[in-house]
Every structure is written in structure tokens, then in C-alpha cells.
PDB file of C-alpha atoms and ligand atoms in Angstrom:
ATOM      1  CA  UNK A  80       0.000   0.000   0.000  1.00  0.00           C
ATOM      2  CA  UNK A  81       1.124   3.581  -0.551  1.00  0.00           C
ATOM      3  CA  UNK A  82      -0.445   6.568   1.309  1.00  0.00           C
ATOM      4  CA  UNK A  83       0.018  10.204   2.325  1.00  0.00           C
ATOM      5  CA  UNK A  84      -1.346  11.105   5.911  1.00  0.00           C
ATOM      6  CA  UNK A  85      -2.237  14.531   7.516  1.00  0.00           C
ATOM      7  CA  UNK A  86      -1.295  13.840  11.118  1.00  0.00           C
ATOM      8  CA  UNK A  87      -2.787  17.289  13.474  1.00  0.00           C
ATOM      9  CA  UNK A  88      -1.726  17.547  16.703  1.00  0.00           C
ATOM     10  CA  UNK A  89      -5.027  18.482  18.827  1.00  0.00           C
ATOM     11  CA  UNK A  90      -3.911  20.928  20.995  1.00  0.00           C
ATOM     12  CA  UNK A  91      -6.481  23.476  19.356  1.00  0.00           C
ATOM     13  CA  UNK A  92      -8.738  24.656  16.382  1.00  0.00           C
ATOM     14  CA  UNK A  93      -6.979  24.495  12.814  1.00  0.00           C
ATOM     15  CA  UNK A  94      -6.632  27.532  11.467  1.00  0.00           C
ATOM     16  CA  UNK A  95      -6.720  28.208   7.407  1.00  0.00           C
ATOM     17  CA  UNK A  96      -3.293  27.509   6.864  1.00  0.00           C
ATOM     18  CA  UNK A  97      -3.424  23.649   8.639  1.00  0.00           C
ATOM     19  CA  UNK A  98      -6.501  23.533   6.602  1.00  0.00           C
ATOM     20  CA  UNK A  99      -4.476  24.520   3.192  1.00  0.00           C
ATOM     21  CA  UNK A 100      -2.043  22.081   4.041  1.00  0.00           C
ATOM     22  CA  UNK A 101      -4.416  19.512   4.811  1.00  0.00           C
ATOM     23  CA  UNK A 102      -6.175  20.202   1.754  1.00  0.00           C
ATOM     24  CA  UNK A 103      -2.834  20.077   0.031  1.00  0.00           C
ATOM     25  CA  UNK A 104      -1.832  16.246   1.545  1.00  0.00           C
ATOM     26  CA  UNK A 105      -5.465  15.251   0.238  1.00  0.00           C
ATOM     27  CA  UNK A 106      -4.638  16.647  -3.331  1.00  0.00           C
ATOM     28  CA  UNK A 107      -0.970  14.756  -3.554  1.00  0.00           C
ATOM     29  CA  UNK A 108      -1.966  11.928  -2.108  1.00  0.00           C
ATOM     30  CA  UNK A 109      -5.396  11.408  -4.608  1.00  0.00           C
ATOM     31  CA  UNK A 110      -3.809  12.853  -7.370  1.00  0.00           C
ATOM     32  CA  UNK A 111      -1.000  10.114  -7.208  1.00  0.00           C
ATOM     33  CA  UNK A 112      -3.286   7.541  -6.532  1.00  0.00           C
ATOM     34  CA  UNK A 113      -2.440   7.030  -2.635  1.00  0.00           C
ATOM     35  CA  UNK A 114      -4.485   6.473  -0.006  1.00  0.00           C
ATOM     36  CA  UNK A 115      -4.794   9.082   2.932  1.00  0.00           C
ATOM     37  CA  UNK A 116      -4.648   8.377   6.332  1.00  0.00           C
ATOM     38  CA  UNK A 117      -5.761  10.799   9.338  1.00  0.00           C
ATOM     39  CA  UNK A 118      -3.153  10.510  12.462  1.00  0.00           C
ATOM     40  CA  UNK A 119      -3.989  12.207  15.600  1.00  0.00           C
ATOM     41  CA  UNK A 120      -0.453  12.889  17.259  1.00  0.00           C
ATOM     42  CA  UNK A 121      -1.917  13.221  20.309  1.00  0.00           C
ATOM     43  CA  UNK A 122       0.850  12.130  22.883  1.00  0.00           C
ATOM     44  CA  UNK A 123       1.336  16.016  23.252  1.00  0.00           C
ATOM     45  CA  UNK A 124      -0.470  19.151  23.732  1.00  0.00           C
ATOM     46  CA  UNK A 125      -3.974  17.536  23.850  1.00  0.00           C
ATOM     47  CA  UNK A 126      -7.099  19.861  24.392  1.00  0.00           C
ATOM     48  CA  UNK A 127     -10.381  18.344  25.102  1.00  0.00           C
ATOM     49  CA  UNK A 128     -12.631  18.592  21.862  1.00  0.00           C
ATOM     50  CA  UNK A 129     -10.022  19.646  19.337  1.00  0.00           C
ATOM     51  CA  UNK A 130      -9.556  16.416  17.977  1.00  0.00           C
ATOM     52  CA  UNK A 131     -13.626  16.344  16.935  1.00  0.00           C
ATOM     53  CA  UNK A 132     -13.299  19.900  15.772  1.00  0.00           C
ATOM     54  CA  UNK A 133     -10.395  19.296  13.924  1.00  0.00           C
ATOM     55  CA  UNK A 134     -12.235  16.438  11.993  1.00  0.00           C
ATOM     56  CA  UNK A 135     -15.332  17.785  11.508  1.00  0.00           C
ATOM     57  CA  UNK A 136     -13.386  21.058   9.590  1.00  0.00           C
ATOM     58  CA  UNK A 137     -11.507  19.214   7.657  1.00  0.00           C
ATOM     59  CA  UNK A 138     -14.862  16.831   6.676  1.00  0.00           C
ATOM     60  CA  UNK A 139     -16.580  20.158   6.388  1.00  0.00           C
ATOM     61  CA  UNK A 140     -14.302  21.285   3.810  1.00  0.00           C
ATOM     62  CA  UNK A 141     -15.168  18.044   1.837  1.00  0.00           C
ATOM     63  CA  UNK A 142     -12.044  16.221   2.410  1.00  0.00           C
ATOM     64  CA  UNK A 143     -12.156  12.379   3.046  1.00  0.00           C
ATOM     65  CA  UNK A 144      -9.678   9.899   3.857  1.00  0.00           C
ATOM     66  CA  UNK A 145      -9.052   6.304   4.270  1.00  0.00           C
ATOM     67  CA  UNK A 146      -9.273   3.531   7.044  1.00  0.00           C
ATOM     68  CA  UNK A 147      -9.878   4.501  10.944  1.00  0.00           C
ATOM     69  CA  UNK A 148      -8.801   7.854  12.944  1.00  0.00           C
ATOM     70  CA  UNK A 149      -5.458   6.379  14.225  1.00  0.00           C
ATOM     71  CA  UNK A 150      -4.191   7.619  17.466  1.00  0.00           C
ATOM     72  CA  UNK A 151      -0.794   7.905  18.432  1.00  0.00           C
ATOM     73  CA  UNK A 152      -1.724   7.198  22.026  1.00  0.00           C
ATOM     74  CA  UNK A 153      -2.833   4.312  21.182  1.00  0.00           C
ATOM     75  CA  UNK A 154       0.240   2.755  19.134  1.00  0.00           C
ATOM     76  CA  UNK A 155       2.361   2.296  22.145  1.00  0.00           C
ATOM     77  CA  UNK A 156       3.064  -1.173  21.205  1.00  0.00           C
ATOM     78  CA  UNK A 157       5.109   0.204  18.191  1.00  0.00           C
ATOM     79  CA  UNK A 158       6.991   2.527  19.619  1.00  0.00           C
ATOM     80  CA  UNK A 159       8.208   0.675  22.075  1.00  0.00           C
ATOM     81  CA  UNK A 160       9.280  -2.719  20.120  1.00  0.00           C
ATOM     82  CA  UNK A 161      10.946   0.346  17.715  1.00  0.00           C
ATOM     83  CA  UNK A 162      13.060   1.568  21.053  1.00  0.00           C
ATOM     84  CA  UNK A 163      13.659  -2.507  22.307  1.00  0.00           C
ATOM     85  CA  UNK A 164      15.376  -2.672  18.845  1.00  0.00           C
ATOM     86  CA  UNK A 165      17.346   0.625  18.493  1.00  0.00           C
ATOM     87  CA  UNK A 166      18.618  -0.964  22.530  1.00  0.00           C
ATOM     88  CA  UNK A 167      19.836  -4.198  21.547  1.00  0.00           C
ATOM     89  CA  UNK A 168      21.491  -2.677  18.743  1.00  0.00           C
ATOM     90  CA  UNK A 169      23.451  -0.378  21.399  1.00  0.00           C
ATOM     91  CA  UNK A 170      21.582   2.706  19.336  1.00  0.00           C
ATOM     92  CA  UNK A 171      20.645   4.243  22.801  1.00  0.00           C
ATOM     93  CA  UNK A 172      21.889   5.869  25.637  1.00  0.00           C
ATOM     94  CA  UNK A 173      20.177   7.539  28.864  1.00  0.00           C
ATOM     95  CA  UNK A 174      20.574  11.200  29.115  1.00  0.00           C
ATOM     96  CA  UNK A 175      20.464  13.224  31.947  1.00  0.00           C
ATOM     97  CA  UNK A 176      20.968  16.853  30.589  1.00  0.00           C
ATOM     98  CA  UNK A 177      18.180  19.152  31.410  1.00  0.00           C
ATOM     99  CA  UNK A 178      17.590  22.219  28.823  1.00  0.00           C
ATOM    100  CA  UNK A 179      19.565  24.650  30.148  1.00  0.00           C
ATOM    101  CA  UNK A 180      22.556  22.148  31.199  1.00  0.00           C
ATOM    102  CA  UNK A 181      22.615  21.539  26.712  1.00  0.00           C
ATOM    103  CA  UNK A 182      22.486  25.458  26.113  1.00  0.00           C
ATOM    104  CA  UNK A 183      25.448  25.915  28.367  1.00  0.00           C
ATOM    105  CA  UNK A 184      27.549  23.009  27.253  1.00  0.00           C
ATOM    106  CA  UNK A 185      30.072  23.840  24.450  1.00  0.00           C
ATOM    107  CA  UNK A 186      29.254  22.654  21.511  1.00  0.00           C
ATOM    108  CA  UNK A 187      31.271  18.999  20.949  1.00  0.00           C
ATOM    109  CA  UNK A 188      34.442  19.657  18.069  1.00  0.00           C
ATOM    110  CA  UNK A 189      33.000  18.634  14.774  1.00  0.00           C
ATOM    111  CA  UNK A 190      29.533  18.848  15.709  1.00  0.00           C
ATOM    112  CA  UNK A 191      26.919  21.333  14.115  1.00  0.00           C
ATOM    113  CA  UNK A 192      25.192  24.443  16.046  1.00  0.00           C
ATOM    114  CA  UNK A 193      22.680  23.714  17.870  1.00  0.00           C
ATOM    115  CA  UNK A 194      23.439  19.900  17.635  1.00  0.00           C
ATOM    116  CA  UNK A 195      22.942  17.981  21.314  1.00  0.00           C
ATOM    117  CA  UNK A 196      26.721  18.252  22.530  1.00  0.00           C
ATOM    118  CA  UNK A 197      27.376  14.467  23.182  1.00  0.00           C
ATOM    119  CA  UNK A 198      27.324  14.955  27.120  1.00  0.00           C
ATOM    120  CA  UNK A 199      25.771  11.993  28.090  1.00  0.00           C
ATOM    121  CA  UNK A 200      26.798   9.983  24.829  1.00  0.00           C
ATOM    122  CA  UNK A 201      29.874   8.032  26.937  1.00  0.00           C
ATOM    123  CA  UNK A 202      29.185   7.922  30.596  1.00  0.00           C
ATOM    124  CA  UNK A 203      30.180   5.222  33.149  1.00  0.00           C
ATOM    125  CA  UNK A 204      27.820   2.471  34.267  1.00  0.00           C
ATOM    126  CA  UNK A 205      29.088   4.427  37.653  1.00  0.00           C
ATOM    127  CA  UNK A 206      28.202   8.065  36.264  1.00  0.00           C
ATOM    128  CA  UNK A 207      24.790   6.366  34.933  1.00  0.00           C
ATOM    129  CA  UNK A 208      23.670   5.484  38.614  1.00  0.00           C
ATOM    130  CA  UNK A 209      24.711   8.408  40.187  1.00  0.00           C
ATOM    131  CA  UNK A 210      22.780  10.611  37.594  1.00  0.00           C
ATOM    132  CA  UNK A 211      19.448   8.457  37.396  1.00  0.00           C
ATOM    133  CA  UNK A 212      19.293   9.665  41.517  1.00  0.00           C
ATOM    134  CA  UNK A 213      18.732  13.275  40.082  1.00  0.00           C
ATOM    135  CA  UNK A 214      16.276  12.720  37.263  1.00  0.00           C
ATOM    136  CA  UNK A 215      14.846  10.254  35.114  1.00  0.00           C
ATOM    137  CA  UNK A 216      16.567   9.384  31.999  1.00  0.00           C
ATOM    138  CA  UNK A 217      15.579  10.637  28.176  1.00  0.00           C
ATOM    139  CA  UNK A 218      16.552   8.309  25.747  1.00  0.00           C
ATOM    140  CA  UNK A 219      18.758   9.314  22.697  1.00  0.00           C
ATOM    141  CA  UNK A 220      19.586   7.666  19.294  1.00  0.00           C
ATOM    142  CA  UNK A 221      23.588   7.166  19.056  1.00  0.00           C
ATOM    143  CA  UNK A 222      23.536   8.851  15.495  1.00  0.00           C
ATOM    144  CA  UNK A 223      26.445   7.546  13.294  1.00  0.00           C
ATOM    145  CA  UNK A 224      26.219  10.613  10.954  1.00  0.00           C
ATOM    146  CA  UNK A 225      25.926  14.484  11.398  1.00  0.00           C
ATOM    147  CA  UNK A 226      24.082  15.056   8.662  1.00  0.00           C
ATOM    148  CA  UNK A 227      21.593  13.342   6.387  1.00  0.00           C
ATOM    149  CA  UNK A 228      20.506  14.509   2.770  1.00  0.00           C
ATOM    150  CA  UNK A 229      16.460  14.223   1.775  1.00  0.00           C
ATOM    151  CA  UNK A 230      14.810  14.985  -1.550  1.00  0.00           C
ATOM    152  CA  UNK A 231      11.213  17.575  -1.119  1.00  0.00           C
ATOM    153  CA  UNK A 232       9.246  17.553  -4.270  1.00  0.00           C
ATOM    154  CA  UNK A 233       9.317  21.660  -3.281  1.00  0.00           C
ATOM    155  CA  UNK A 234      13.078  22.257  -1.946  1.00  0.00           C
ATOM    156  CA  UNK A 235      14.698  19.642  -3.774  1.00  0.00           C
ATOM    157  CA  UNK A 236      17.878  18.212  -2.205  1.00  0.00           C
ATOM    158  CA  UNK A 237      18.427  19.130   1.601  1.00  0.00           C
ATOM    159  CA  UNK A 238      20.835  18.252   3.910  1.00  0.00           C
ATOM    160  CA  UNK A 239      20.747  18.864   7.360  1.00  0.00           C
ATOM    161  CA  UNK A 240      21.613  18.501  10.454  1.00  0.00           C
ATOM    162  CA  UNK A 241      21.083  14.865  12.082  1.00  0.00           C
ATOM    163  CA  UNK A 242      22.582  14.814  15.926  1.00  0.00           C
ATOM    164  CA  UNK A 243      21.620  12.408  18.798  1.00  0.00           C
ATOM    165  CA  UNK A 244      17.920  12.991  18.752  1.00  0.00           C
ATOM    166  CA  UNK A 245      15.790  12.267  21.669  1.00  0.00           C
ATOM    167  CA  UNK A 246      13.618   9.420  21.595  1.00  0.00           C
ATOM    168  CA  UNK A 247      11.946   9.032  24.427  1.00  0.00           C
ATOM    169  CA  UNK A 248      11.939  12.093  26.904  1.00  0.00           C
ATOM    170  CA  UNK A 249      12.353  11.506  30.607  1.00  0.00           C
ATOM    171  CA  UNK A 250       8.646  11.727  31.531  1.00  0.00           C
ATOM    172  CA  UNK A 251       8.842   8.422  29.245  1.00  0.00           C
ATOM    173  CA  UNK A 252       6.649  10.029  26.470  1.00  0.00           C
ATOM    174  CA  UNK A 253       7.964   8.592  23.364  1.00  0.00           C
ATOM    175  CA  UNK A 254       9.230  11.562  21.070  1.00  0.00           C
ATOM    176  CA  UNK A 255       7.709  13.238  17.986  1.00  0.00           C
ATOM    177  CA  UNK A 256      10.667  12.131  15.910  1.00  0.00           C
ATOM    178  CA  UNK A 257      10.286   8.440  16.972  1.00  0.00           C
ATOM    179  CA  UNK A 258       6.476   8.222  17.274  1.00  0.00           C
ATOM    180  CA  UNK A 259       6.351  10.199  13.248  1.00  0.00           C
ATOM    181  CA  UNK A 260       8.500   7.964  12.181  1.00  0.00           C
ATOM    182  CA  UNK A 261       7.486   4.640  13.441  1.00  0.00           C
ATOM    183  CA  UNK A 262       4.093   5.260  12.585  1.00  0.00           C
ATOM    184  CA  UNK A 263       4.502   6.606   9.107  1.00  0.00           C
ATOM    185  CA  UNK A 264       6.585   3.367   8.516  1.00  0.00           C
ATOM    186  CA  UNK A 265       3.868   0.710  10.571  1.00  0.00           C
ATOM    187  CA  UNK A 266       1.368   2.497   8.255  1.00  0.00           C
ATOM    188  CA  UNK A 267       2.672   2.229   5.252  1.00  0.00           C
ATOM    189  CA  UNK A 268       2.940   6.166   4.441  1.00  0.00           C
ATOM    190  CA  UNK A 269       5.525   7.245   1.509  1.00  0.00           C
ATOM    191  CA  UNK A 270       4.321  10.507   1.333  1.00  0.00           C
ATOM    192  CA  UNK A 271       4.541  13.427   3.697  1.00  0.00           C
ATOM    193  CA  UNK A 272       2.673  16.118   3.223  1.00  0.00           C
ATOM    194  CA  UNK A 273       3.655  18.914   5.609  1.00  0.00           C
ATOM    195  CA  UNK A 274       4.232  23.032   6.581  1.00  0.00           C
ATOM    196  CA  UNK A 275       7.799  23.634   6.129  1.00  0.00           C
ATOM    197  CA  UNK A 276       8.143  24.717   9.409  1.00  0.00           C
ATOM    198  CA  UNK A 277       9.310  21.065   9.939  1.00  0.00           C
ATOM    199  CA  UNK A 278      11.556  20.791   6.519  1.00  0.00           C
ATOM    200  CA  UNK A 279      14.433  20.794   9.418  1.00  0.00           C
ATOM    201  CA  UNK A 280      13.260  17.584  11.059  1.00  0.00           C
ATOM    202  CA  UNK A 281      13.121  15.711   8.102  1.00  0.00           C
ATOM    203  CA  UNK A 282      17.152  15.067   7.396  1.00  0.00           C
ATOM    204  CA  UNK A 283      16.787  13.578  11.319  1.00  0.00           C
ATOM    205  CA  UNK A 284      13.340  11.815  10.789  1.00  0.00           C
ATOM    206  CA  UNK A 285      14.919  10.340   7.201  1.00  0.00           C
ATOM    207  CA  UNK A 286      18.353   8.862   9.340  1.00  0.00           C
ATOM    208  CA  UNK A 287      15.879   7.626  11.568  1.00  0.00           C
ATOM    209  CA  UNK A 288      13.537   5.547   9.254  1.00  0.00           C
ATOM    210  CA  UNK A 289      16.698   4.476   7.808  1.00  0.00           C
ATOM    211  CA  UNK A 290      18.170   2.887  10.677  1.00  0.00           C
ATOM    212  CA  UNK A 291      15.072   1.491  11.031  1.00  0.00           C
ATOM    213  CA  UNK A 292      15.527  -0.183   7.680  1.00  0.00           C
ATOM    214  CA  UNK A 293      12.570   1.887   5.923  1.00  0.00           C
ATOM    215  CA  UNK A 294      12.691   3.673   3.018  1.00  0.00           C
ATOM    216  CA  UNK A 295      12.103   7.339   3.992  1.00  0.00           C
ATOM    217  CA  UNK A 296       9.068   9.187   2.379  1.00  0.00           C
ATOM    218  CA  UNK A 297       8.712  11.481  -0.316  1.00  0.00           C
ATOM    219  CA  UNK A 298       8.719  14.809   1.384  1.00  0.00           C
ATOM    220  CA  UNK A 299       6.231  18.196  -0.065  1.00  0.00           C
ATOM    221  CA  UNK A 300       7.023  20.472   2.556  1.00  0.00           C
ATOM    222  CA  UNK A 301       4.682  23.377   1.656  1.00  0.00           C
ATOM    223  CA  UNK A 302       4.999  26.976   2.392  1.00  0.00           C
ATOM    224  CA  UNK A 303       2.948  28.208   5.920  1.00  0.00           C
ATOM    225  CA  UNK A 304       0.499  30.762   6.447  1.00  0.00           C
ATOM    226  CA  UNK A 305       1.463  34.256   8.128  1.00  0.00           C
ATOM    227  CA  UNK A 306       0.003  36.834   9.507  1.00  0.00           C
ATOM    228  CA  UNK A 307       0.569  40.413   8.058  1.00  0.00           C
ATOM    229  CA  UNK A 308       3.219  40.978  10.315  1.00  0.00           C
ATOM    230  CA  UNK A 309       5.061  38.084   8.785  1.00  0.00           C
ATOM    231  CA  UNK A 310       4.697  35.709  11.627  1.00  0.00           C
ATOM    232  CA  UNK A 311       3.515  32.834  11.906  1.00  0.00           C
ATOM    233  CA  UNK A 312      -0.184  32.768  11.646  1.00  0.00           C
ATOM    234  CA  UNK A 313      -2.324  31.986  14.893  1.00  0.00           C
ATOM    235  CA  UNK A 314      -5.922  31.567  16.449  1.00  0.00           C
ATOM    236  CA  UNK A 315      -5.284  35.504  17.996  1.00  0.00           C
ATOM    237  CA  UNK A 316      -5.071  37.031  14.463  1.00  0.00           C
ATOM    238  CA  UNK A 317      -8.363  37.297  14.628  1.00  0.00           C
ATOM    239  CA  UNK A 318     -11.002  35.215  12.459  1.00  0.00           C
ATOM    240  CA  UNK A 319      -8.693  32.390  11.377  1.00  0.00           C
ATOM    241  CA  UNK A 320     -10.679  28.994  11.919  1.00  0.00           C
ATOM    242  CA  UNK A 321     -13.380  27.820   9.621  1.00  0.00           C
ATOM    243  CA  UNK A 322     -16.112  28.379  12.183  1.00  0.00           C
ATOM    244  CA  UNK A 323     -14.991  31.971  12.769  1.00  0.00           C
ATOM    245  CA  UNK A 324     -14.713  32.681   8.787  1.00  0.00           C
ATOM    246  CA  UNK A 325     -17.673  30.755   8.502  1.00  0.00           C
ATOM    247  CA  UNK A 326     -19.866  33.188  10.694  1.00  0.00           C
ATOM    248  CA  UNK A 327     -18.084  35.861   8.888  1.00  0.00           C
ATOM    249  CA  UNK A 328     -19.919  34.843   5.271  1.00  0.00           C
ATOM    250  CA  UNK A 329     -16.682  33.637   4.213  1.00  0.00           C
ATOM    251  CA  UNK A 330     -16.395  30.004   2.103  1.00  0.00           C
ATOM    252  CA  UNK A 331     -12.985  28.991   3.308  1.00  0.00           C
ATOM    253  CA  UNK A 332     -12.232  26.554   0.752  1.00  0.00           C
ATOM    254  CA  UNK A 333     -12.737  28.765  -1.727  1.00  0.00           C
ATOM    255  CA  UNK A 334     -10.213  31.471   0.227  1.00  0.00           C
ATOM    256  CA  UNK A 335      -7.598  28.568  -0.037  1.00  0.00           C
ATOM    257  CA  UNK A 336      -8.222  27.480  -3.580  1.00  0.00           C
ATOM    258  CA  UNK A 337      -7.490  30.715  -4.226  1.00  0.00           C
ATOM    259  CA  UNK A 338      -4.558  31.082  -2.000  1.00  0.00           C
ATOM    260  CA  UNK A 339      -3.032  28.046  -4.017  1.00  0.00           C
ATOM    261  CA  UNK A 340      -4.492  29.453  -7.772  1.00  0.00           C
ATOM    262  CA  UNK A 341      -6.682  26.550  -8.156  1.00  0.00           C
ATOM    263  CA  UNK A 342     -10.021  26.358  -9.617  1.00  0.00           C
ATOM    264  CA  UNK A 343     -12.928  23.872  -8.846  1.00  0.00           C
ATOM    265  CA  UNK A 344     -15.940  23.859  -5.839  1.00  0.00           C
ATOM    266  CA  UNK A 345     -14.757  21.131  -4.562  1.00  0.00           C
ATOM    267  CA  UNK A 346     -11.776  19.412  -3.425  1.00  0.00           C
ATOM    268  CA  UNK A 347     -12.411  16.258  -6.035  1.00  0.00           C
ATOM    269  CA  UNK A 348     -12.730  19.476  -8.673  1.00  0.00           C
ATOM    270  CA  UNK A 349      -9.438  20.723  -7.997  1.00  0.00           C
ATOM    271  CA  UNK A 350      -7.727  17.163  -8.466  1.00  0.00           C
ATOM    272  CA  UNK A 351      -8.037  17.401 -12.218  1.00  0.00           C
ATOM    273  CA  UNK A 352      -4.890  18.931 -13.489  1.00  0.00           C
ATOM    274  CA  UNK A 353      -3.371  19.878 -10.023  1.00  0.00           C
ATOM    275  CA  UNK A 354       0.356  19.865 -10.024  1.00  0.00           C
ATOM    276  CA  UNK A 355       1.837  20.575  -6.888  1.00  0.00           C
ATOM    277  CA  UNK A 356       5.085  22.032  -8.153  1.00  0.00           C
ATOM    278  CA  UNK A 357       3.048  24.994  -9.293  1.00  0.00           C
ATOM    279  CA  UNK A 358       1.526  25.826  -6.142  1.00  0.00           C
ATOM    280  CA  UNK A 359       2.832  29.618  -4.888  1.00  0.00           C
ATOM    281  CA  UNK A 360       6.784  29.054  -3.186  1.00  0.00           C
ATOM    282  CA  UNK A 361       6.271  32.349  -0.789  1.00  0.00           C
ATOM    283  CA  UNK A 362       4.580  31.757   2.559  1.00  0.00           C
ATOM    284  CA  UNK A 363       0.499  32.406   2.508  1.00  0.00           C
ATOM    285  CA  UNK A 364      -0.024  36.017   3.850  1.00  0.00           C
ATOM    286  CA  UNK A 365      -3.218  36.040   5.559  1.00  0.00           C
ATOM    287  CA  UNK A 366      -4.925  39.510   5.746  1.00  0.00           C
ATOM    288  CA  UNK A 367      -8.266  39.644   8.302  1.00  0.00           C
ATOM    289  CA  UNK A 368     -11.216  38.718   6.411  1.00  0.00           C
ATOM    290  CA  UNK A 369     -13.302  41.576   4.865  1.00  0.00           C
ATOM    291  CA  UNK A 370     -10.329  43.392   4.384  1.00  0.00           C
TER     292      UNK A 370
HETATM  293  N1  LIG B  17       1.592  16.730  14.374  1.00  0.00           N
HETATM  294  C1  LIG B  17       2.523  17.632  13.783  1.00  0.00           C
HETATM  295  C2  LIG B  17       1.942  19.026  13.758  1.00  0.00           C
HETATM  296  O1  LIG B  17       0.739  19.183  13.770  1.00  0.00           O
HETATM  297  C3  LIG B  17       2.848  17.287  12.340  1.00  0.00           C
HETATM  298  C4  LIG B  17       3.672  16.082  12.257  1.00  0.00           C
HETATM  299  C5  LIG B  17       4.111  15.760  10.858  1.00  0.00           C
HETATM  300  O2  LIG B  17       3.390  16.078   9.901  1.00  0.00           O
HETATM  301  O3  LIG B  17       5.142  15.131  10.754  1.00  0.00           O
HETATM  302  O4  LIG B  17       2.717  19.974  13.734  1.00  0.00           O
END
């Protein structure tokens, strides 16, 4: 099976530009002949009654998709065998670092900014117990590279920077980089539709699969919606979610057709001849409606 997946976190209403990218992983994914899959990554930031909300805009908008509303929550199983097999491959060690204890540390010889310094990468079985008495341990992948190089249908060849990600955070939630991964493999996704706010996770997420043994996906990593300020856009810019252009008069899939230069009522409409290489490259500036 091959499939594309729109995978919301519910940790609030979607505003137009999760909906234009949602609308955007429904047109690759039909126009190529993939299935889509809906993934709640929900082992984050949950609010009560997004997750409904979130569906019924994106149903409202008259996009479909395939197979059950899969949970992340609920795919512990996965994860975990995923982690049991990075550990007795010796691809994980505990870390103890806390936040600031990574900002302060300098930054390891040949290792990229911002990259996690390697602190924790060689400790003693002796230095292990005396740390796990302070905190509980995250769990990090013992990368082998520090960089990895993706193709994106829309940015072509990236490399970037790959360090020892976490996996599992000491509160024992699994990670988004492990649960994304592991779940876009278990479910047979090849296609990942997403803003390009996370076009920087993907050389990490790509190393990951691969040590896995997957193939990673093709990536479309399409251009985000701002405010006229420039920043990111967000529920406070005013009239942003469906319901809130809605009451407002205005038809919100036709604002983001129009966004995107496409033509049709109806998503199924704008599948005939839709290309996403021609989509606009510039982030979506979104002015308040009615003006
Ligand atoms: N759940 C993530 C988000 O809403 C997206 C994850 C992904 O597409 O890889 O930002």
C-alpha cells in the first residue's frame, strides 16, 4: 500500500493555513493515486474537543480519507518494540541533561550548532547510577552521521543537520521524531505532506527511518500561512478557523483554492490537473477577512 497522511496535533482549532495544508496532503496523495490516512499525534499538547473539531473542519471542507482515525496514544506497542530494537542494537543511551545544562555546554568539536553536545553519549555504568538519583533518563539515538541529505518535491535536495535525537523524553513520552517515524513506517505512508516549518526535522526523521531499515518518504514540505506581520499565523489574528470565517460569510475553501491558484468547488474538482510544483513558493499572507 502507498499513502500520504495529515497527522494534526489536537492541541487546538486548525486555522486556514493547517486547513491549506491539509487540503494540500489530500490533493498529492489522490492525485498520485495514494491512499490518505488521518493521524492524531496526540501524545502532546492535547485539548479536550479539538480532535472532533479538527475532523469535523476538515470533513466540512469536503475532504475524506481512508481507514480509521489512528491515534498515536494508542500505538504504544510500536513505539516501544521500535526503542527494544534501536537498545539491543546499542543505538541508545540515557541522558540526563536538562535544557539549560545543553544550552550551556560547548558545543562537541565537529559537531553542528545547535546539535545535542554528546554529554551523556559516553558515561560510566558508575556516572549512569549516580545521575538516574537526580532525574529520570531521556533516551537518545547514538547517530552515526551528522548530517543526512532528503529529496522535497518543493526544496529539492536538503541536507541537514542529524545529531543524537531524543527518543523518548524523561517523563517516558515517546518523542515526535520516533512516534512520526514509526508510525509513518507501521502504516505504510511514503508521502509526507507537511508546513515547512518542519523541513528541518526531516534530514533527522529520514536517518531515523533508515536505521530502522525503511525507506524514507517522499517529502512536499509546503509553504505556511502568516500573519501580516510576517509571523507565523495563529488563532489571535483574529477570524482564522473555519467556524470563525464561517460566521463571517466567508467560504474557506474557496479562500484557499485561491490562495493556491486553483479552480474547482470542490476538493475532487481541484484534483483534475493539479500539479503541486506549481503551487505559490512564498509563505500564505493572511490579511483579516473583509479586508
Ligand atoms: N503533528 C505535527 C503538527 O501538527 C505534524 C507532524 C508531521 O506532519 O510530521 O505539527
Amino acid at each position: 500500500m502507498s499513502a500520504g497522511r495529515f497527522a494534526p496535533s489536537p492541541s487546538g482549532d486548525l486555522h486556514v493555513g493547517n486547513l491549506r495544508t491539509a487540503l494540500l496532503a489530500w490533493l498529492c496523495a489522490r492525485s498520485s493515486g495514494r491512499d490518505l490516512l488521518m493521524r492524531i499525534d496526540d501524545l502532546d499538547r492535547v485539548r479536550p474537543g479539538a480532535e472532533q473539531r479538527q475532523l469535523d473542519d476538515l470533513a466540512a471542507l469536503g475532504l475524506d480519507w481512508d481507514g480509521p482515525v489512528v491515534r498515536q496514544s494508542q500505538r504504544a506497542r510500536y513505539h516501544d518494540a521500535a526503542l527494544a530494537s534501536l537498545g539491543g542494537r546499542g543505538l541508545l543511551y540515557e541522558c540526563f541533561c536538562t535544557r539549560r545544562e545543553i544550552q550551556e555546554a560547548p558545543s562537541a568539536p565537529h559537531a553542528p550548532p545547535g546539535a545535542y553536545p554528546g554529554t551523556c553519549r559516553d558515561l560510566t555504568a558508575a556516572e549512569r547510577d549516580e545521575r538516574r538519583r537526580e532525574r529520570p533518563a531521556a533516551l537518545r539515538l547514538r547517530a552515526d552521521v551528522t548530517e543526512f541529505t532528503v529529496e522535497d518535491v518543493l526544496h529539492g535536495t536538503v541536507t541537514g543537520v542529524v545529531d543524537d535525537v531524543v527518543l523518548r523524553r524523561g517523563d517516558g513520552v515517546v518523542a515526535y521524531n520516533l512516534a512520526t517515524v514509526v508510525d509513518d513506517a507501521q502504516q505504510g505512508v511514503d508521502q509526507v505532506v507537511r508546513g515547512d516549518d518542519l523541513l528541518s526535522s526531516a534530514p533527522r526523521q529520514a536517518h531515523l527511518a533508515t536505521v530502522l531499515g525503511v525507506a524514507p518518504p517522499t517529502y512536499v514540505h509546503v509553504p505556511l500561512a502568516l500573519n501580516p506581520a510576517g509571523a507565523r499565523l495563529a488563532k489571535r489574528d483574529g477570524p482564522v478557523t473555519r467556524a470563525e470565517l464561517a460566521e463571517r460569510g466567508v467560504d474557506v475553501l474557496a479562500m484557499i483554492a485561491d490562495s493556491l491558484g486553483l479552480s474547482g468547488a470542490t476538493p475532487a474538482e481541484m484534483l483534475r490537473g493539479f500539479d503541486v510544483t506549481r503551487i505559490p513558493r512564498e509563505p500564505w499572507v493572511v490579511r483579516p477577512a473583509g479586508t
